[in-house]
């Protein structure tokens, strides 16, 4: 029974965090891209490379990944809520 409540809270937190990135609330995906770009540049300079490092984690990548995590969290929360209300928990 405790497991379903844990999955409900875990799913809701995943849905909120994923939705935050997926919907790009307050520019979170763009800030994530800028953070990753700056870290890649700092790592390249520390290694002595002066070229522009590739940036794989773009804002679009963060939005897509956030949408996937948000949907998975919402499904997990809904399934656990259904099982709690059904009485099988």
N, C-alpha and C. Protein backbone atom coordinates (compact mmCIF):
# COMPACT_ATOMS: atom_id res chain seq x y z
N UNK A 1 0.82 -1.18 0.00
CA UNK A 1 0.00 0.00 0.00
C UNK A 1 0.88 1.25 0.00
N UNK A 2 1.91 1.22 0.77
CA UNK A 2 2.84 2.36 0.81
C UNK A 2 3.48 2.59 -0.55
N UNK A 3 3.68 1.51 -1.31
CA UNK A 3 4.33 1.62 -2.62
C UNK A 3 3.52 2.50 -3.57
N UNK A 4 2.20 2.37 -3.55
CA UNK A 4 1.37 3.16 -4.46
C UNK A 4 1.39 4.64 -4.10
N UNK A 5 1.45 4.95 -2.82
CA UNK A 5 1.56 6.36 -2.41
C UNK A 5 2.92 6.93 -2.82
N UNK A 6 3.95 6.11 -2.66
CA UNK A 6 5.29 6.54 -3.09
C UNK A 6 5.31 6.78 -4.59
N UNK A 7 4.72 5.87 -5.37
CA UNK A 7 4.70 6.04 -6.82
C UNK A 7 3.85 7.24 -7.23
N UNK A 8 2.81 7.54 -6.47
CA UNK A 8 2.00 8.72 -6.76
C UNK A 8 2.81 9.99 -6.57
N UNK A 9 3.52 10.10 -5.47
CA UNK A 9 4.34 11.29 -5.21
C UNK A 9 5.49 11.36 -6.21
N UNK A 10 6.12 10.22 -6.50
CA UNK A 10 7.22 10.17 -7.46
C UNK A 10 6.74 10.56 -8.86
N UNK A 11 5.55 10.08 -9.24
CA UNK A 11 5.00 10.42 -10.55
C UNK A 11 4.62 11.88 -10.66
N UNK A 12 4.05 12.43 -9.59
CA UNK A 12 3.69 13.85 -9.61
C UNK A 12 4.92 14.74 -9.70
N UNK A 13 5.96 14.38 -8.98
CA UNK A 13 7.19 15.19 -9.05
C UNK A 13 7.83 15.08 -10.43
N UNK A 14 7.78 13.90 -11.03
CA UNK A 14 8.30 13.75 -12.39
C UNK A 14 7.48 14.52 -13.41
N UNK A 15 6.17 14.53 -13.22
CA UNK A 15 5.30 15.27 -14.13
C UNK A 15 5.55 16.77 -14.03
N UNK A 16 5.74 17.26 -12.81
CA UNK A 16 5.98 18.69 -12.63
C UNK A 16 7.35 19.09 -13.19
N UNK A 17 8.38 18.31 -12.85
CA UNK A 17 9.73 18.64 -13.33
C UNK A 17 9.83 18.49 -14.84
N UNK A 18 9.26 17.43 -15.39
CA UNK A 18 9.28 17.24 -16.83
C UNK A 18 8.47 18.30 -17.56
N UNK A 19 7.33 18.65 -16.98
CA UNK A 19 6.52 19.71 -17.59
C UNK A 19 7.22 21.05 -17.55
N UNK A 20 7.99 21.29 -16.52
CA UNK A 20 8.73 22.55 -16.40
C UNK A 20 9.70 22.70 -17.56
N UNK A 21 10.43 21.63 -17.87
CA UNK A 21 11.37 21.69 -19.00
C UNK A 21 10.63 21.56 -20.32
N UNK A 22 9.64 20.69 -20.38
CA UNK A 22 8.92 20.46 -21.63
C UNK A 22 8.19 21.68 -22.14
N UNK A 23 7.63 22.45 -21.24
CA UNK A 23 6.92 23.67 -21.61
C UNK A 23 7.81 24.90 -21.58
N UNK A 24 9.06 24.73 -21.19
CA UNK A 24 10.06 25.80 -21.14
C UNK A 24 9.58 26.98 -20.29
N UNK A 25 9.10 26.64 -19.10
CA UNK A 25 8.62 27.66 -18.19
C UNK A 25 9.79 28.47 -17.67
N UNK A 26 9.66 29.79 -17.76
CA UNK A 26 10.68 30.76 -17.32
C UNK A 26 12.03 30.52 -18.00
N UNK A 27 12.01 29.98 -19.21
CA UNK A 27 13.24 29.80 -19.97
C UNK A 27 14.16 28.73 -19.42
N UNK A 28 13.60 27.71 -18.80
CA UNK A 28 14.44 26.69 -18.17
C UNK A 28 15.25 25.90 -19.18
N UNK A 29 14.67 25.57 -20.33
CA UNK A 29 15.41 24.82 -21.34
C UNK A 29 16.52 25.67 -21.96
N UNK A 30 16.25 26.94 -22.17
CA UNK A 30 17.28 27.82 -22.71
C UNK A 30 18.40 28.04 -21.70
N UNK A 31 18.06 28.16 -20.43
CA UNK A 31 19.08 28.30 -19.39
C UNK A 31 19.91 27.03 -19.27
N UNK A 32 19.26 25.87 -19.43
CA UNK A 32 19.98 24.59 -19.40
C UNK A 32 20.97 24.51 -20.56
N UNK A 33 20.56 24.98 -21.74
CA UNK A 33 21.46 24.97 -22.90
C UNK A 33 22.64 25.92 -22.66
N UNK A 34 22.39 27.11 -22.13
CA UNK A 34 23.48 28.04 -21.86
C UNK A 34 24.44 27.49 -20.81
N UNK A 35 23.90 26.83 -19.81
CA UNK A 35 24.74 26.22 -18.76
C UNK A 35 25.64 25.14 -19.35
N UNK A 36 25.07 24.28 -20.20
CA UNK A 36 25.86 23.22 -20.81
C UNK A 36 26.89 23.76 -21.79
N UNK A 37 26.55 24.79 -22.52
CA UNK A 37 27.50 25.39 -23.45
C UNK A 37 28.68 25.99 -22.70
N UNK A 38 28.40 26.70 -21.63
CA UNK A 38 29.47 27.31 -20.84
C UNK A 38 30.37 26.25 -20.20
N UNK A 39 29.79 25.18 -19.68
CA UNK A 39 30.59 24.11 -19.10
C UNK A 39 31.45 23.42 -20.14
N UNK A 40 30.91 23.22 -21.35
CA UNK A 40 31.70 22.59 -22.41
C UNK A 40 32.87 23.49 -22.80
N UNK A 41 32.63 24.80 -22.85
CA UNK A 41 33.72 25.73 -23.17
C UNK A 41 34.79 25.72 -22.08
N UNK A 42 34.38 25.70 -20.83
CA UNK A 42 35.35 25.68 -19.73
C UNK A 42 36.16 24.39 -19.72
N UNK A 43 35.52 23.26 -20.01
CA UNK A 43 36.25 22.00 -20.07
C UNK A 43 37.24 22.00 -21.23
N UNK A 44 36.85 22.58 -22.37
CA UNK A 44 37.75 22.63 -23.52
C UNK A 44 38.95 23.53 -23.23
N UNK A 45 38.71 24.67 -22.61
CA UNK A 45 39.82 25.57 -22.28
C UNK A 45 40.74 24.95 -21.24
N UNK A 46 40.18 24.22 -20.28
CA UNK A 46 41.01 23.57 -19.27
C UNK A 46 41.87 22.47 -19.88
N UNK A 47 41.38 21.85 -20.95
CA UNK A 47 42.15 20.81 -21.63
C UNK A 47 43.13 21.39 -22.65
N UNK A 48 43.06 22.70 -22.88
CA UNK A 48 43.98 23.34 -23.80
C UNK A 48 43.49 23.40 -25.24
N UNK A 49 42.25 23.05 -25.47
CA UNK A 49 41.68 23.13 -26.82
C UNK A 49 41.02 24.49 -27.00
N UNK A 50 41.28 25.12 -28.12
CA UNK A 50 40.72 26.45 -28.38
C UNK A 50 39.56 26.42 -29.36
N UNK A 51 39.23 25.24 -29.88
CA UNK A 51 38.11 25.16 -30.81
C UNK A 51 36.79 25.17 -30.05
N UNK A 52 35.72 25.33 -30.79
CA UNK A 52 34.39 25.37 -30.18
C UNK A 52 33.92 23.93 -29.95
N UNK A 53 33.62 23.57 -28.71
CA UNK A 53 33.21 22.19 -28.45
C UNK A 53 31.78 21.95 -28.95
N UNK A 54 31.47 20.71 -29.31
CA UNK A 54 30.10 20.42 -29.75
C UNK A 54 29.13 20.47 -28.57
N UNK A 55 27.96 20.96 -28.82
CA UNK A 55 26.94 21.06 -27.78
C UNK A 55 25.80 20.12 -28.16
N UNK A 56 25.70 19.00 -27.46
CA UNK A 56 24.68 18.01 -27.76
C UNK A 56 23.36 18.37 -27.07
N UNK A 57 23.45 18.89 -25.86
CA UNK A 57 22.26 19.19 -25.07
C UNK A 57 21.72 20.57 -25.44
N UNK A 58 20.96 20.63 -26.51
CA UNK A 58 20.36 21.88 -26.93
C UNK A 58 19.04 22.11 -26.19
N UNK A 59 18.46 23.25 -26.38
CA UNK A 59 17.18 23.56 -25.73
C UNK A 59 16.07 22.66 -26.26
N UNK A 60 16.11 22.33 -27.53
CA UNK A 60 15.11 21.42 -28.10
C UNK A 60 15.23 20.04 -27.49
N UNK A 61 16.46 19.57 -27.31
CA UNK A 61 16.70 18.28 -26.66
C UNK A 61 16.14 18.29 -25.24
N UNK A 62 16.36 19.36 -24.51
CA UNK A 62 15.86 19.46 -23.13
C UNK A 62 14.33 19.49 -23.11
N UNK A 63 13.71 20.17 -24.08
CA UNK A 63 12.25 20.21 -24.14
C UNK A 63 11.66 18.84 -24.45
N UNK A 64 12.26 18.14 -25.40
CA UNK A 64 11.76 16.81 -25.77
C UNK A 64 11.94 15.84 -24.61
N UNK A 65 13.10 15.86 -23.98
CA UNK A 65 13.35 14.99 -22.84
C UNK A 65 12.43 15.33 -21.68
N UNK A 66 12.20 16.61 -21.46
CA UNK A 66 11.28 17.03 -20.41
C UNK A 66 9.85 16.58 -20.68
N UNK A 67 9.44 16.64 -21.93
CA UNK A 67 8.09 16.19 -22.28
C UNK A 67 7.95 14.69 -22.06
N UNK A 68 8.98 13.93 -22.39
CA UNK A 68 8.93 12.47 -22.17
C UNK A 68 8.86 12.15 -20.69
N UNK A 69 9.69 12.81 -19.90
CA UNK A 69 9.68 12.58 -18.45
C UNK A 69 8.35 13.02 -17.84
N UNK A 70 7.83 14.14 -18.31
CA UNK A 70 6.55 14.63 -17.80
C UNK A 70 5.40 13.68 -18.10
N UNK A 71 5.37 13.14 -19.30
CA UNK A 71 4.32 12.19 -19.66
C UNK A 71 4.46 10.89 -18.87
N UNK A 72 5.68 10.42 -18.70
CA UNK A 72 5.89 9.20 -17.93
C UNK A 72 5.48 9.41 -16.47
N UNK A 73 5.79 10.56 -15.92
CA UNK A 73 5.39 10.86 -14.55
C UNK A 73 3.88 10.96 -14.40
N UNK A 74 3.23 11.55 -15.39
CA UNK A 74 1.77 11.67 -15.34
C UNK A 74 1.10 10.30 -15.43
N UNK A 75 1.62 9.44 -16.28
CA UNK A 75 1.07 8.08 -16.39
C UNK A 75 1.28 7.32 -15.09
N UNK A 76 2.47 7.42 -14.52
CA UNK A 76 2.76 6.75 -13.26
C UNK A 76 1.85 7.26 -12.14
N UNK A 77 1.63 8.54 -12.08
CA UNK A 77 0.76 9.11 -11.06
C UNK A 77 -0.69 8.68 -11.26
N UNK A 78 -1.15 8.68 -12.49
CA UNK A 78 -2.53 8.29 -12.75
C UNK A 78 -2.78 6.82 -12.45
N UNK A 79 -1.86 5.96 -12.83
CA UNK A 79 -2.03 4.53 -12.56
C UNK A 79 -2.03 4.26 -11.06
N UNK A 80 -1.11 4.88 -10.34
CA UNK A 80 -1.09 4.65 -8.90
C UNK A 80 -2.32 5.25 -8.23
N UNK A 81 -2.80 6.38 -8.71
CA UNK A 81 -4.03 6.97 -8.16
C UNK A 81 -5.24 6.08 -8.40
N UNK A 82 -5.31 5.50 -9.59
CA UNK A 82 -6.40 4.58 -9.90
C UNK A 82 -6.35 3.35 -8.98
N UNK A 83 -5.17 2.82 -8.75
CA UNK A 83 -5.04 1.65 -7.88
C UNK A 83 -5.34 1.99 -6.43
N UNK A 84 -5.00 3.19 -6.00
CA UNK A 84 -5.33 3.59 -4.62
C UNK A 84 -6.83 3.76 -4.46
N UNK A 85 -7.48 4.42 -5.42
CA UNK A 85 -8.92 4.65 -5.32
C UNK A 85 -9.74 3.38 -5.55
N UNK A 86 -9.16 2.43 -6.30
CA UNK A 86 -9.85 1.18 -6.57
C UNK A 86 -9.90 0.29 -5.34
N UNK A 87 -8.92 0.47 -4.46
CA UNK A 87 -8.90 -0.32 -3.25
C UNK A 87 -8.01 -1.55 -3.33
N UNK A 88 -7.31 -1.71 -4.44
CA UNK A 88 -6.41 -2.86 -4.56
C UNK A 88 -5.10 -2.63 -3.86
N UNK A 89 -4.86 -1.39 -3.45
CA UNK A 89 -3.59 -1.07 -2.79
C UNK A 89 -3.60 -1.52 -1.35
